[in-house]
Coordinates of N, CA and C in Angstrom, one line a residue:
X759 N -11.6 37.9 13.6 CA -12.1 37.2 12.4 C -11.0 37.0 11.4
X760 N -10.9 35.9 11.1 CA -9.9 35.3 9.9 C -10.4 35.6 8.9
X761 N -9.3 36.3 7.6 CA -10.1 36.6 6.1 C -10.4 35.2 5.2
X762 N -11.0 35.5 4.4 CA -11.7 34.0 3.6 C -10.2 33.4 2.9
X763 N -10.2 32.4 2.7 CA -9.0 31.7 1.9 C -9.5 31.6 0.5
X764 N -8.8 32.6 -0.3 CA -9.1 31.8 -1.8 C -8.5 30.7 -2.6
X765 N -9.0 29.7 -2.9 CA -8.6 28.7 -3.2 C -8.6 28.8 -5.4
X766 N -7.9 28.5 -5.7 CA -8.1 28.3 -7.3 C -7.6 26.9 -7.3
X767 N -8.8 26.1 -7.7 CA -8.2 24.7 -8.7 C -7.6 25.0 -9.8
X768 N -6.4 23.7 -10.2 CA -5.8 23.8 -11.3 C -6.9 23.9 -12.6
X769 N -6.7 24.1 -13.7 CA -7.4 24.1 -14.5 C -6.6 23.3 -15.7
X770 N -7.3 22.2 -16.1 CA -7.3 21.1 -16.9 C -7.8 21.2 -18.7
X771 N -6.9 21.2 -19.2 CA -7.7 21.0 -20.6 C -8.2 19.6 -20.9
X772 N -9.1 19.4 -21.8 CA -9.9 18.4 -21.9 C -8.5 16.9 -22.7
X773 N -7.6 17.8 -23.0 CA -6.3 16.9 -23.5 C -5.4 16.4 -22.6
X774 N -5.3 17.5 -21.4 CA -4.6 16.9 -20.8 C -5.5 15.7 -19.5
X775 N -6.9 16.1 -19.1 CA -7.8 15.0 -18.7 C -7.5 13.5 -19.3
X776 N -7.7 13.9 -20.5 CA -7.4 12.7 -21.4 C -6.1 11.7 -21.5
X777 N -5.3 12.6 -21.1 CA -3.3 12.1 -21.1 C -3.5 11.2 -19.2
X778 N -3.8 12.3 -18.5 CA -3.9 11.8 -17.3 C -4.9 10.5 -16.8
X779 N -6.2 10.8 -17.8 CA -7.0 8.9 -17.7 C -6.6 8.1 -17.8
X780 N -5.7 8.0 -19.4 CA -5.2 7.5 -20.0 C -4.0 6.6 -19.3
X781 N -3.3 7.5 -18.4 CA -2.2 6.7 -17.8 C -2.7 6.1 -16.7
X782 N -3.4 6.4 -15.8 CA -4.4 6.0 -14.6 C -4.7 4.9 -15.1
X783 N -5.3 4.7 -16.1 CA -5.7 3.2 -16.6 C -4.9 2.5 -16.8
X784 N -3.8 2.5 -17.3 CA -2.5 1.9 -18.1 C -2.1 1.3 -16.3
X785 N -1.6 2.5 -15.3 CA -1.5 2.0 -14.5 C -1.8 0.9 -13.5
X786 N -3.4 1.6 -13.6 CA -4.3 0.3 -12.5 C -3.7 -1.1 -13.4
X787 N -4.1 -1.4 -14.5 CA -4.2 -2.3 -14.7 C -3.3 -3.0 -14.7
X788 N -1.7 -2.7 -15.0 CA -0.3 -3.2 -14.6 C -0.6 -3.6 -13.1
X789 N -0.9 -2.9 -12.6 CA -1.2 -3.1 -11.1 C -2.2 -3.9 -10.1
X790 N -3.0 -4.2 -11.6 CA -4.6 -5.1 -11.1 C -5.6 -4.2 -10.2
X791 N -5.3 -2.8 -10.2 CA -6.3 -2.1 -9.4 C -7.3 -2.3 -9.9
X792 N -8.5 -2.2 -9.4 CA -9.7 -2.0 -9.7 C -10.0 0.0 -9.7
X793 N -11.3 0.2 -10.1 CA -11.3 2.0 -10.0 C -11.6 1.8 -8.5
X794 N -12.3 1.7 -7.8 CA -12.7 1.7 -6.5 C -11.5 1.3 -5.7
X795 N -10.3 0.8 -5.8 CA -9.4 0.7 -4.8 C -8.8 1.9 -4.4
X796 N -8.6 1.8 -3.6 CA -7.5 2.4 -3.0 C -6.1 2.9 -3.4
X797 N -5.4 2.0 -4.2 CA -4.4 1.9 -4.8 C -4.7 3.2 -6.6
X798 N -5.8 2.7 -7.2 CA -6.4 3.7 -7.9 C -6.1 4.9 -7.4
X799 N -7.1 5.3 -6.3 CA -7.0 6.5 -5.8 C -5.4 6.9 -5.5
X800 N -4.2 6.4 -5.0 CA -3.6 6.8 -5.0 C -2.4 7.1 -6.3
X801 N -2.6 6.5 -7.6 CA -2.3 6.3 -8.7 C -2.7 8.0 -9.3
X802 N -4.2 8.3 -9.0 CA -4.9 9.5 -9.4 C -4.0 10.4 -8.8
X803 N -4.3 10.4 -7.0 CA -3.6 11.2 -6.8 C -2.3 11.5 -7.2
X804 N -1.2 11.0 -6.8 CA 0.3 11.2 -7.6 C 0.2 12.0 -9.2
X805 N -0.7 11.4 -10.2 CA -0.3 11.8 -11.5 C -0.8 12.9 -12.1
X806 N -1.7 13.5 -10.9 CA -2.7 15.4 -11.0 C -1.7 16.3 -10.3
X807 N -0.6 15.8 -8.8 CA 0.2 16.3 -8.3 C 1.1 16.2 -8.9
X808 N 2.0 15.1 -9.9 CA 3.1 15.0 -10.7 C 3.0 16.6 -11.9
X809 N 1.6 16.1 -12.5 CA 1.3 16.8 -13.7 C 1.3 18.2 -13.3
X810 N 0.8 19.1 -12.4 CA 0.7 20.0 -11.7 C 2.0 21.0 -11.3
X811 N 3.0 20.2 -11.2 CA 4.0 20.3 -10.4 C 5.0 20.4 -12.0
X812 N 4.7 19.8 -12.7 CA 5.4 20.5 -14.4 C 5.4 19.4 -15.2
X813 N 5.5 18.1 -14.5 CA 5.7 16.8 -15.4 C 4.4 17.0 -16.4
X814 N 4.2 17.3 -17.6 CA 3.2 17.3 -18.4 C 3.3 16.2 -19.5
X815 N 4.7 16.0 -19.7 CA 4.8 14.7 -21.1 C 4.3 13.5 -20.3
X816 N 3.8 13.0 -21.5 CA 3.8 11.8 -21.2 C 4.5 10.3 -20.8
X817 N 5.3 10.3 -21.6 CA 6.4 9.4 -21.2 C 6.8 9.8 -19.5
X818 N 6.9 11.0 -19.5 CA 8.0 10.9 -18.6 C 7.3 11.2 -17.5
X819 N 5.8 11.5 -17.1 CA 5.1 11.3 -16.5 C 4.8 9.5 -15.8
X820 N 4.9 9.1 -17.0 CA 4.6 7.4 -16.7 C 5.9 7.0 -15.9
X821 N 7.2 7.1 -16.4 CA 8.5 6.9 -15.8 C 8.3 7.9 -14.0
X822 N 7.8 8.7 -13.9 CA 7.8 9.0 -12.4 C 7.4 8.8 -12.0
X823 N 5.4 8.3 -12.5 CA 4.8 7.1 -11.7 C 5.6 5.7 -11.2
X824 N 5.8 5.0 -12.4 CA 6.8 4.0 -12.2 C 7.3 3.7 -10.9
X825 N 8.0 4.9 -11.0 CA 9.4 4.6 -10.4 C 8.6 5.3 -8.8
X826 N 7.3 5.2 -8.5 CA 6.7 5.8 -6.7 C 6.2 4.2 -6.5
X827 N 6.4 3.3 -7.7 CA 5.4 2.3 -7.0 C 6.1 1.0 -6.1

């Protein structure tokens, strides 16, 4: 028998939610995503793993998006 895996999601302040919408939007729309594409979805993804991973500013959050697309 394998033991249970515990998993912990990152935990989010309601500011940083807000930082991270905020650029998702900015994004799609340079980009003409719609929220249902695909391209969205992968905009989300990158900028929860960017932010996670220590990129927390802003700016320079946006400049690492940027620069994956």
């Amino acid at each position: 028998m394998t033991a249970p895996q515990n998993s912990h999601p990152d935990i989010y302040y309601p500011e940083d939610l807000m930082m991270l919408t905020r650029i998702c939007k900015i994004l799609r729309q340079e980009r003409g995503c719609d929220t249902a594409d695909q391209g969205a979805k992968e905009i989300a993804d990158r900028a929860f793993r960017f932010f996670s991973s220590g990129i927390a500013e802003e700016e320079a959050l946006f400049q690492k998006l940027r620069q994956q697309a």
